[in-house]
PDB file of C-alpha atoms in Angstrom:
ATOM      1  CA  UNK A 620      11.203  -3.378 -30.983  1.00 84.00           C
ATOM      2  CA  UNK A 621       8.589  -5.539 -29.310  1.00 85.00           C
ATOM      3  CA  UNK A 622      11.732  -6.827 -27.832  1.00 87.00           C
ATOM      4  CA  UNK A 623      13.750  -3.803 -27.280  1.00 85.00           C
ATOM      5  CA  UNK A 624      10.706  -2.426 -25.129  1.00 84.00           C
ATOM      6  CA  UNK A 625      10.440  -5.969 -23.365  1.00 82.00           C
ATOM      7  CA  UNK A 626      13.694  -5.660 -22.681  1.00 82.00           C
ATOM      8  CA  UNK A 627      13.342  -1.453 -21.179  1.00 77.00           C
ATOM      9  CA  UNK A 628      10.484  -2.317 -18.874  1.00 75.00           C
ATOM     10  CA  UNK A 629      12.482  -5.623 -17.461  1.00 72.00           C
ATOM     11  CA  UNK A 630      15.580  -3.093 -16.117  1.00 67.00           C
ATOM     12  CA  UNK A 631      12.299  -1.235 -14.502  1.00 67.00           C
ATOM     13  CA  UNK A 632      12.262   2.098 -16.629  1.00 70.00           C
ATOM     14  CA  UNK A 633       9.939   4.205 -17.751  1.00 76.00           C
ATOM     15  CA  UNK A 634       9.013   4.622 -21.191  1.00 80.00           C
ATOM     16  CA  UNK A 635       7.056   7.184 -23.211  1.00 85.00           C
ATOM     17  CA  UNK A 636       5.621   7.860 -26.544  1.00 85.00           C
ATOM     18  CA  UNK A 637       7.986  10.551 -27.222  1.00 86.00           C
ATOM     19  CA  UNK A 638      10.579   7.394 -26.848  1.00 85.00           C
ATOM     20  CA  UNK A 639       9.035   4.580 -28.871  1.00 87.00           C
ATOM     21  CA  UNK A 640       8.952   7.132 -31.662  1.00 89.00           C
ATOM     22  CA  UNK A 641      12.497   8.024 -31.121  1.00 89.00           C
ATOM     23  CA  UNK A 642      13.427   4.334 -31.346  1.00 87.00           C
ATOM     24  CA  UNK A 643      11.332   3.392 -34.215  1.00 89.00           C
ATOM     25  CA  UNK A 644      12.706   6.301 -36.586  1.00 90.00           C
ATOM     26  CA  UNK A 645      16.233   4.949 -35.248  1.00 89.00           C
ATOM     27  CA  UNK A 646      15.230   0.978 -36.164  1.00 88.00           C
ATOM     28  CA  UNK A 647      13.740   2.157 -39.095  1.00 88.00           C
ATOM     29  CA  UNK A 648      16.630   3.828 -40.640  1.00 87.00           C
ATOM     30  CA  UNK A 649      17.705   2.356 -44.016  1.00 86.00           C
ATOM     31  CA  UNK A 650      13.614   3.032 -44.605  1.00 86.00           C
ATOM     32  CA  UNK A 651      13.569   6.942 -46.435  1.00 84.00           C
ATOM     33  CA  UNK A 652       9.459   6.336 -46.084  1.00 88.00           C
ATOM     34  CA  UNK A 653       9.063   4.933 -42.903  1.00 88.00           C
ATOM     35  CA  UNK A 654       7.980   7.919 -40.202  1.00 87.00           C
ATOM     36  CA  UNK A 655       6.619   6.965 -37.276  1.00 88.00           C
ATOM     37  CA  UNK A 656       3.621   8.505 -36.645  1.00 91.00           C
ATOM     38  CA  UNK A 657       1.479   9.096 -34.730  1.00 89.00           C
ATOM     39  CA  UNK A 658      -1.137   7.833 -36.447  1.00 91.00           C
ATOM     40  CA  UNK A 659       1.565   4.351 -36.824  1.00 90.00           C
ATOM     41  CA  UNK A 660       2.406   4.481 -33.161  1.00 88.00           C
ATOM     42  CA  UNK A 661      -1.182   4.089 -32.206  1.00 90.00           C
ATOM     43  CA  UNK A 662      -1.894   1.690 -34.104  1.00 90.00           C
ATOM     44  CA  UNK A 663       1.468  -0.502 -32.894  1.00 88.00           C
ATOM     45  CA  UNK A 664       0.516   0.512 -30.023  1.00 87.00           C
ATOM     46  CA  UNK A 665      -3.038  -1.175 -30.460  1.00 89.00           C
ATOM     47  CA  UNK A 666      -1.554  -4.445 -32.166  1.00 90.00           C
ATOM     48  CA  UNK A 667       0.674  -4.824 -29.226  1.00 86.00           C
ATOM     49  CA  UNK A 668      -1.417  -4.292 -26.831  1.00 85.00           C
ATOM     50  CA  UNK A 669       0.619  -1.376 -25.004  1.00 84.00           C
ATOM     51  CA  UNK A 670      -1.214   0.964 -23.431  1.00 82.00           C
ATOM     52  CA  UNK A 671      -0.635   4.478 -20.498  1.00 77.00           C
ATOM     53  CA  UNK A 672      -0.988   1.675 -17.906  1.00 72.00           C
ATOM     54  CA  UNK A 673      -0.653   3.906 -13.804  1.00 65.00           C
ATOM     55  CA  UNK A 674       1.877   2.121 -11.272  1.00 62.00           C
ATOM     56  CA  UNK A 675      -0.048   0.177  -8.614  1.00 57.00           C
ATOM     57  CA  UNK A 676       1.740   0.267  -4.683  1.00 57.00           C
ATOM     58  CA  UNK A 677       5.633  -0.248  -4.367  1.00 57.00           C
ATOM     59  CA  UNK A 678       6.972  -3.450  -5.354  1.00 57.00           C
ATOM     60  CA  UNK A 679       9.178  -1.684  -8.212  1.00 58.00           C
ATOM     61  CA  UNK A 680      10.700  -0.870  -5.425  1.00 58.00           C
ATOM     62  CA  UNK A 681      11.650  -3.952  -3.541  1.00 59.00           C
ATOM     63  CA  UNK A 682      14.953  -5.593  -3.892  1.00 58.00           C
ATOM     64  CA  UNK A 683      14.006  -8.438  -5.634  1.00 61.00           C
ATOM     65  CA  UNK A 684      17.174 -10.420  -4.954  1.00 71.00           C
ATOM     66  CA  UNK A 685      16.478 -13.786  -4.545  1.00 80.00           C
ATOM     67  CA  UNK A 686      19.346 -14.455  -2.424  1.00 81.00           C
ATOM     68  CA  UNK A 687      17.417 -11.537   0.181  1.00 81.00           C
ATOM     69  CA  UNK A 688      14.184 -13.064  -0.184  1.00 82.00           C
ATOM     70  CA  UNK A 689      15.878 -17.009   0.445  1.00 87.00           C
ATOM     71  CA  UNK A 690      17.453 -16.111   3.610  1.00 87.00           C
ATOM     72  CA  UNK A 691      14.535 -13.446   5.265  1.00 84.00           C
ATOM     73  CA  UNK A 692      12.653 -16.342   4.358  1.00 88.00           C
ATOM     74  CA  UNK A 693      14.909 -19.178   5.968  1.00 91.00           C
ATOM     75  CA  UNK A 694      14.987 -16.403   8.796  1.00 91.00           C
ATOM     76  CA  UNK A 695      11.152 -15.709   9.104  1.00 90.00           C
ATOM     77  CA  UNK A 696      10.369 -19.650   9.889  1.00 92.00           C
ATOM     78  CA  UNK A 697      13.016 -19.776  11.831  1.00 93.00           C
ATOM     79  CA  UNK A 698      11.697 -17.203  14.636  1.00 92.00           C
ATOM     80  CA  UNK A 699       8.083 -18.372  14.041  1.00 90.00           C
ATOM     81  CA  UNK A 700       9.554 -21.967  14.987  1.00 91.00           C
ATOM     82  CA  UNK A 701      11.402 -20.570  17.931  1.00 93.00           C
ATOM     83  CA  UNK A 702       7.539 -18.322  19.038  1.00 92.00           C
ATOM     84  CA  UNK A 703       5.009 -20.407  18.080  1.00 89.00           C
ATOM     85  CA  UNK A 704       2.041 -19.913  16.329  1.00 88.00           C
ATOM     86  CA  UNK A 705       0.500 -18.873  19.120  1.00 91.00           C
ATOM     87  CA  UNK A 706       2.612 -15.842  20.083  1.00 94.00           C
ATOM     88  CA  UNK A 707       3.423 -14.468  16.637  1.00 95.00           C
ATOM     89  CA  UNK A 708       1.672 -10.889  15.671  1.00 96.00           C
ATOM     90  CA  UNK A 709       1.333  -8.614  12.529  1.00 96.00           C
ATOM     91  CA  UNK A 710       0.255  -5.904  12.875  1.00 96.00           C
ATOM     92  CA  UNK A 711      -0.521  -2.986  10.272  1.00 95.00           C
ATOM     93  CA  UNK A 712      -2.260   0.115   9.169  1.00 95.00           C
ATOM     94  CA  UNK A 713      -5.223   1.118   6.803  1.00 94.00           C
ATOM     95  CA  UNK A 714      -7.047   4.196   5.543  1.00 94.00           C
ATOM     96  CA  UNK A 715     -10.552   3.714   5.395  1.00 94.00           C
ATOM     97  CA  UNK A 716     -12.262   6.985   3.146  1.00 92.00           C
ATOM     98  CA  UNK A 717     -16.252   6.186   4.332  1.00 90.00           C
ATOM     99  CA  UNK A 718     -17.383   9.211   2.000  1.00 89.00           C
ATOM    100  CA  UNK A 719     -16.168   7.672  -0.930  1.00 84.00           C
ATOM    101  CA  UNK A 720     -19.018   6.740  -3.612  1.00 77.00           C
ATOM    102  CA  UNK A 721     -18.726   4.252  -6.588  1.00 70.00           C
ATOM    103  CA  UNK A 722     -16.222   4.852  -9.442  1.00 69.00           C
ATOM    104  CA  UNK A 723     -18.649   2.805 -12.260  1.00 66.00           C
ATOM    105  CA  UNK A 724     -22.748   2.865 -12.229  1.00 61.00           C
ATOM    106  CA  UNK A 725     -25.401   0.767 -14.279  1.00 53.00           C
ATOM    107  CA  UNK A 726     -26.859   3.303 -16.527  1.00 54.00           C
ATOM    108  CA  UNK A 727     -28.400   3.961 -20.055  1.00 49.00           C
ATOM    109  CA  UNK A 728     -26.013   7.014 -21.144  1.00 60.00           C
ATOM    110  CA  UNK A 729     -23.014   8.679 -19.725  1.00 63.00           C
ATOM    111  CA  UNK A 730     -22.895  10.171 -17.284  1.00 58.00           C
ATOM    112  CA  UNK A 731     -20.300  13.175 -15.430  1.00 69.00           C
ATOM    113  CA  UNK A 732     -18.149  11.828 -12.723  1.00 68.00           C
ATOM    114  CA  UNK A 733     -18.300  13.499  -9.632  1.00 71.00           C
ATOM    115  CA  UNK A 734     -15.581  14.668  -7.035  1.00 78.00           C
ATOM    116  CA  UNK A 735     -14.277  12.049  -5.196  1.00 77.00           C
ATOM    117  CA  UNK A 736     -14.111  12.764  -1.332  1.00 83.00           C
ATOM    118  CA  UNK A 737     -10.894  12.732   0.727  1.00 87.00           C
ATOM    119  CA  UNK A 738     -12.198  12.481   3.818  1.00 91.00           C
ATOM    120  CA  UNK A 739     -11.044   9.082   5.665  1.00 93.00           C
ATOM    121  CA  UNK A 740      -9.798   8.337   9.281  1.00 96.00           C
ATOM    122  CA  UNK A 741      -6.906   5.547   9.358  1.00 96.00           C
ATOM    123  CA  UNK A 742      -7.130   1.934  11.714  1.00 97.00           C
ATOM    124  CA  UNK A 743      -4.731  -0.165  12.828  1.00 97.00           C
ATOM    125  CA  UNK A 744      -5.041  -3.227  12.995  1.00 97.00           C
ATOM    126  CA  UNK A 745      -3.287  -6.093  14.372  1.00 97.00           C
ATOM    127  CA  UNK A 746      -3.540  -9.973  15.226  1.00 96.00           C
ATOM    128  CA  UNK A 747      -1.824 -13.205  15.275  1.00 94.00           C
ATOM    129  CA  UNK A 748      -1.243 -16.115  13.347  1.00 90.00           C
ATOM    130  CA  UNK A 749      -3.963 -18.405  14.412  1.00 86.00           C
ATOM    131  CA  UNK A 750      -6.303 -16.199  14.732  1.00 87.00           C
ATOM    132  CA  UNK A 751      -6.845 -16.174  18.913  1.00 90.00           C
ATOM    133  CA  UNK A 752      -6.051 -13.289  19.466  1.00 93.00           C
ATOM    134  CA  UNK A 753      -7.477  -9.581  17.738  1.00 95.00           C
ATOM    135  CA  UNK A 754      -6.735  -7.042  19.171  1.00 96.00           C
ATOM    136  CA  UNK A 755      -8.670  -3.892  19.946  1.00 96.00           C
ATOM    137  CA  UNK A 756      -8.324  -1.998  16.596  1.00 97.00           C
ATOM    138  CA  UNK A 757      -6.691   1.491  16.727  1.00 97.00           C
ATOM    139  CA  UNK A 758      -9.043   4.490  14.807  1.00 97.00           C
ATOM    140  CA  UNK A 759      -7.543   7.855  14.268  1.00 97.00           C
ATOM    141  CA  UNK A 760      -9.209  11.023  13.020  1.00 96.00           C
ATOM    142  CA  UNK A 761      -8.295  14.336  13.165  1.00 94.00           C
ATOM    143  CA  UNK A 762     -10.535  15.780  15.372  1.00 94.00           C
ATOM    144  CA  UNK A 763      -9.565  15.206  19.229  1.00 93.00           C
ATOM    145  CA  UNK A 764     -13.658  14.730  20.197  1.00 92.00           C
ATOM    146  CA  UNK A 765     -15.474  14.413  16.783  1.00 92.00           C
ATOM    147  CA  UNK A 766     -19.044  15.491  16.976  1.00 91.00           C
ATOM    148  CA  UNK A 767     -20.642  12.342  15.103  1.00 90.00           C
ATOM    149  CA  UNK A 768     -19.276  10.842  18.554  1.00 92.00           C
ATOM    150  CA  UNK A 769     -21.825  13.379  20.934  1.00 90.00           C
ATOM    151  CA  UNK A 770     -24.223  10.000  21.891  1.00 90.00           C
ATOM    152  CA  UNK A 771     -21.613   7.375  20.355  1.00 92.00           C
ATOM    153  CA  UNK A 772     -19.608   4.765  23.197  1.00 93.00           C
ATOM    154  CA  UNK A 773     -17.289   4.304  20.187  1.00 93.00           C
ATOM    155  CA  UNK A 774     -14.680   3.344  23.155  1.00 93.00           C
ATOM    156  CA  UNK A 775     -17.315   0.061  22.336  1.00 94.00           C
ATOM    157  CA  UNK A 776     -15.565  -0.219  19.630  1.00 95.00           C
ATOM    158  CA  UNK A 777     -12.402   0.990  19.047  1.00 96.00           C
ATOM    159  CA  UNK A 778      -8.843   2.984  20.398  1.00 96.00           C
ATOM    160  CA  UNK A 779      -9.877   6.227  19.020  1.00 97.00           C
ATOM    161  CA  UNK A 780      -6.962   9.010  19.103  1.00 96.00           C
ATOM    162  CA  UNK A 781      -6.606  11.476  16.098  1.00 96.00           C
ATOM    163  CA  UNK A 782      -3.207  13.495  14.464  1.00 95.00           C
ATOM    164  CA  UNK A 783      -2.884  16.432  12.001  1.00 91.00           C
ATOM    165  CA  UNK A 784      -4.184  14.557   9.176  1.00 92.00           C
ATOM    166  CA  UNK A 785      -6.094  11.348  10.328  1.00 95.00           C
ATOM    167  CA  UNK A 786      -2.649   8.840   9.657  1.00 93.00           C
ATOM    168  CA  UNK A 787      -0.892   6.831  11.662  1.00 93.00           C
ATOM    169  CA  UNK A 788       2.629   8.230  13.761  1.00 93.00           C
ATOM    170  CA  UNK A 789       5.059   7.604  15.937  1.00 92.00           C
ATOM    171  CA  UNK A 790       3.383   9.259  19.070  1.00 94.00           C
ATOM    172  CA  UNK A 791       0.487   6.913  18.665  1.00 95.00           C
ATOM    173  CA  UNK A 792       2.285   3.670  17.519  1.00 95.00           C
ATOM    174  CA  UNK A 793       4.775   4.021  20.610  1.00 94.00           C
ATOM    175  CA  UNK A 794       2.083   4.098  22.583  1.00 95.00           C
ATOM    176  CA  UNK A 795       0.212   1.305  21.204  1.00 96.00           C
ATOM    177  CA  UNK A 796       3.721  -0.850  21.626  1.00 95.00           C
ATOM    178  CA  UNK A 797       4.176   0.219  24.655  1.00 95.00           C
ATOM    179  CA  UNK A 798       0.362  -0.554  26.444  1.00 96.00           C
ATOM    180  CA  UNK A 799       0.708  -4.233  24.374  1.00 96.00           C
ATOM    181  CA  UNK A 800       4.679  -4.506  25.546  1.00 96.00           C
ATOM    182  CA  UNK A 801       3.063  -3.528  29.506  1.00 96.00           C
ATOM    183  CA  UNK A 802       0.360  -6.028  28.697  1.00 95.00           C
ATOM    184  CA  UNK A 803       2.311  -8.872  27.653  1.00 95.00           C
ATOM    185  CA  UNK A 804       4.530  -8.078  30.958  1.00 96.00           C
ATOM    186  CA  UNK A 805       1.489  -8.517  33.317  1.00 96.00           C
ATOM    187  CA  UNK A 806       1.363 -11.676  31.959  1.00 94.00           C
ATOM    188  CA  UNK A 807       5.306 -12.817  31.054  1.00 95.00           C
ATOM    189  CA  UNK A 808       4.674 -13.006  27.866  1.00 94.00           C
ATOM    190  CA  UNK A 809       7.123 -12.493  24.815  1.00 94.00           C
ATOM    191  CA  UNK A 810       5.553 -12.810  21.328  1.00 95.00           C
ATOM    192  CA  UNK A 811       7.029 -11.698  18.052  1.00 95.00           C
ATOM    193  CA  UNK A 812       5.379  -8.779  16.293  1.00 95.00           C
ATOM    194  CA  UNK A 813       5.773  -8.126  12.332  1.00 93.00           C
ATOM    195  CA  UNK A 814       5.348  -4.931  11.370  1.00 92.00           C
ATOM    196  CA  UNK A 815       6.620  -3.265   7.688  1.00 89.00           C
ATOM    197  CA  UNK A 816       9.720  -0.768   7.275  1.00 83.00           C
ATOM    198  CA  UNK A 817       6.843   2.511   7.134  1.00 84.00           C
ATOM    199  CA  UNK A 818       9.232   5.277   9.355  1.00 84.00           C
ATOM    200  CA  UNK A 819       6.453   5.477  12.202  1.00 85.00           C
ATOM    201  CA  UNK A 820       6.915   1.785  13.103  1.00 86.00           C
ATOM    202  CA  UNK A 821      10.335   3.292  14.114  1.00 78.00           C
ATOM    203  CA  UNK A 822      10.564   2.465  17.951  1.00 71.00           C
ATOM    204  CA  UNK A 823      12.026   5.299  20.413  1.00 56.00           C
TER     205      UNK A 823
END
């Protein structure tokens, strides 16, 4: 049974309790007394460290073909060598849930959970590989002129802009990239910018 589960997991397929019970009944068809009950299933899972787990990230969708990975690494190494670390930048976005609170607490008894706030803003961060240049962050909020900035000069620290859901979009990214490109052109400088495959990063 465990061998079968390992094979299924290695193929990337998703398993459920009902599938485990069905397979156990098939394996145990020569044992009439075996019922594959819920009680048996829970004990089987406990013995073998099987739990209902949440998937994290999207690495399971990535092509892990070794040749593709090797080719990519070789190409990137050549590109980095061509430009030099002082001309290789990496840019990416991250969400900041500024009203989020810890989900755990030291306490003497159980406490009811608290609904987590989904209020957020996004940041576009960009820096050079050598660490000698960190670009001004781009902060993306939901509103054009948030009241909290009324007596605060946010422009001193970040470039603020807005979108409907406080997410990056193609218009914001293209504006940032165009401004960066103009700055580089004035300095007659060429760089390698490494970004992920987010649809908003597709240049128009």
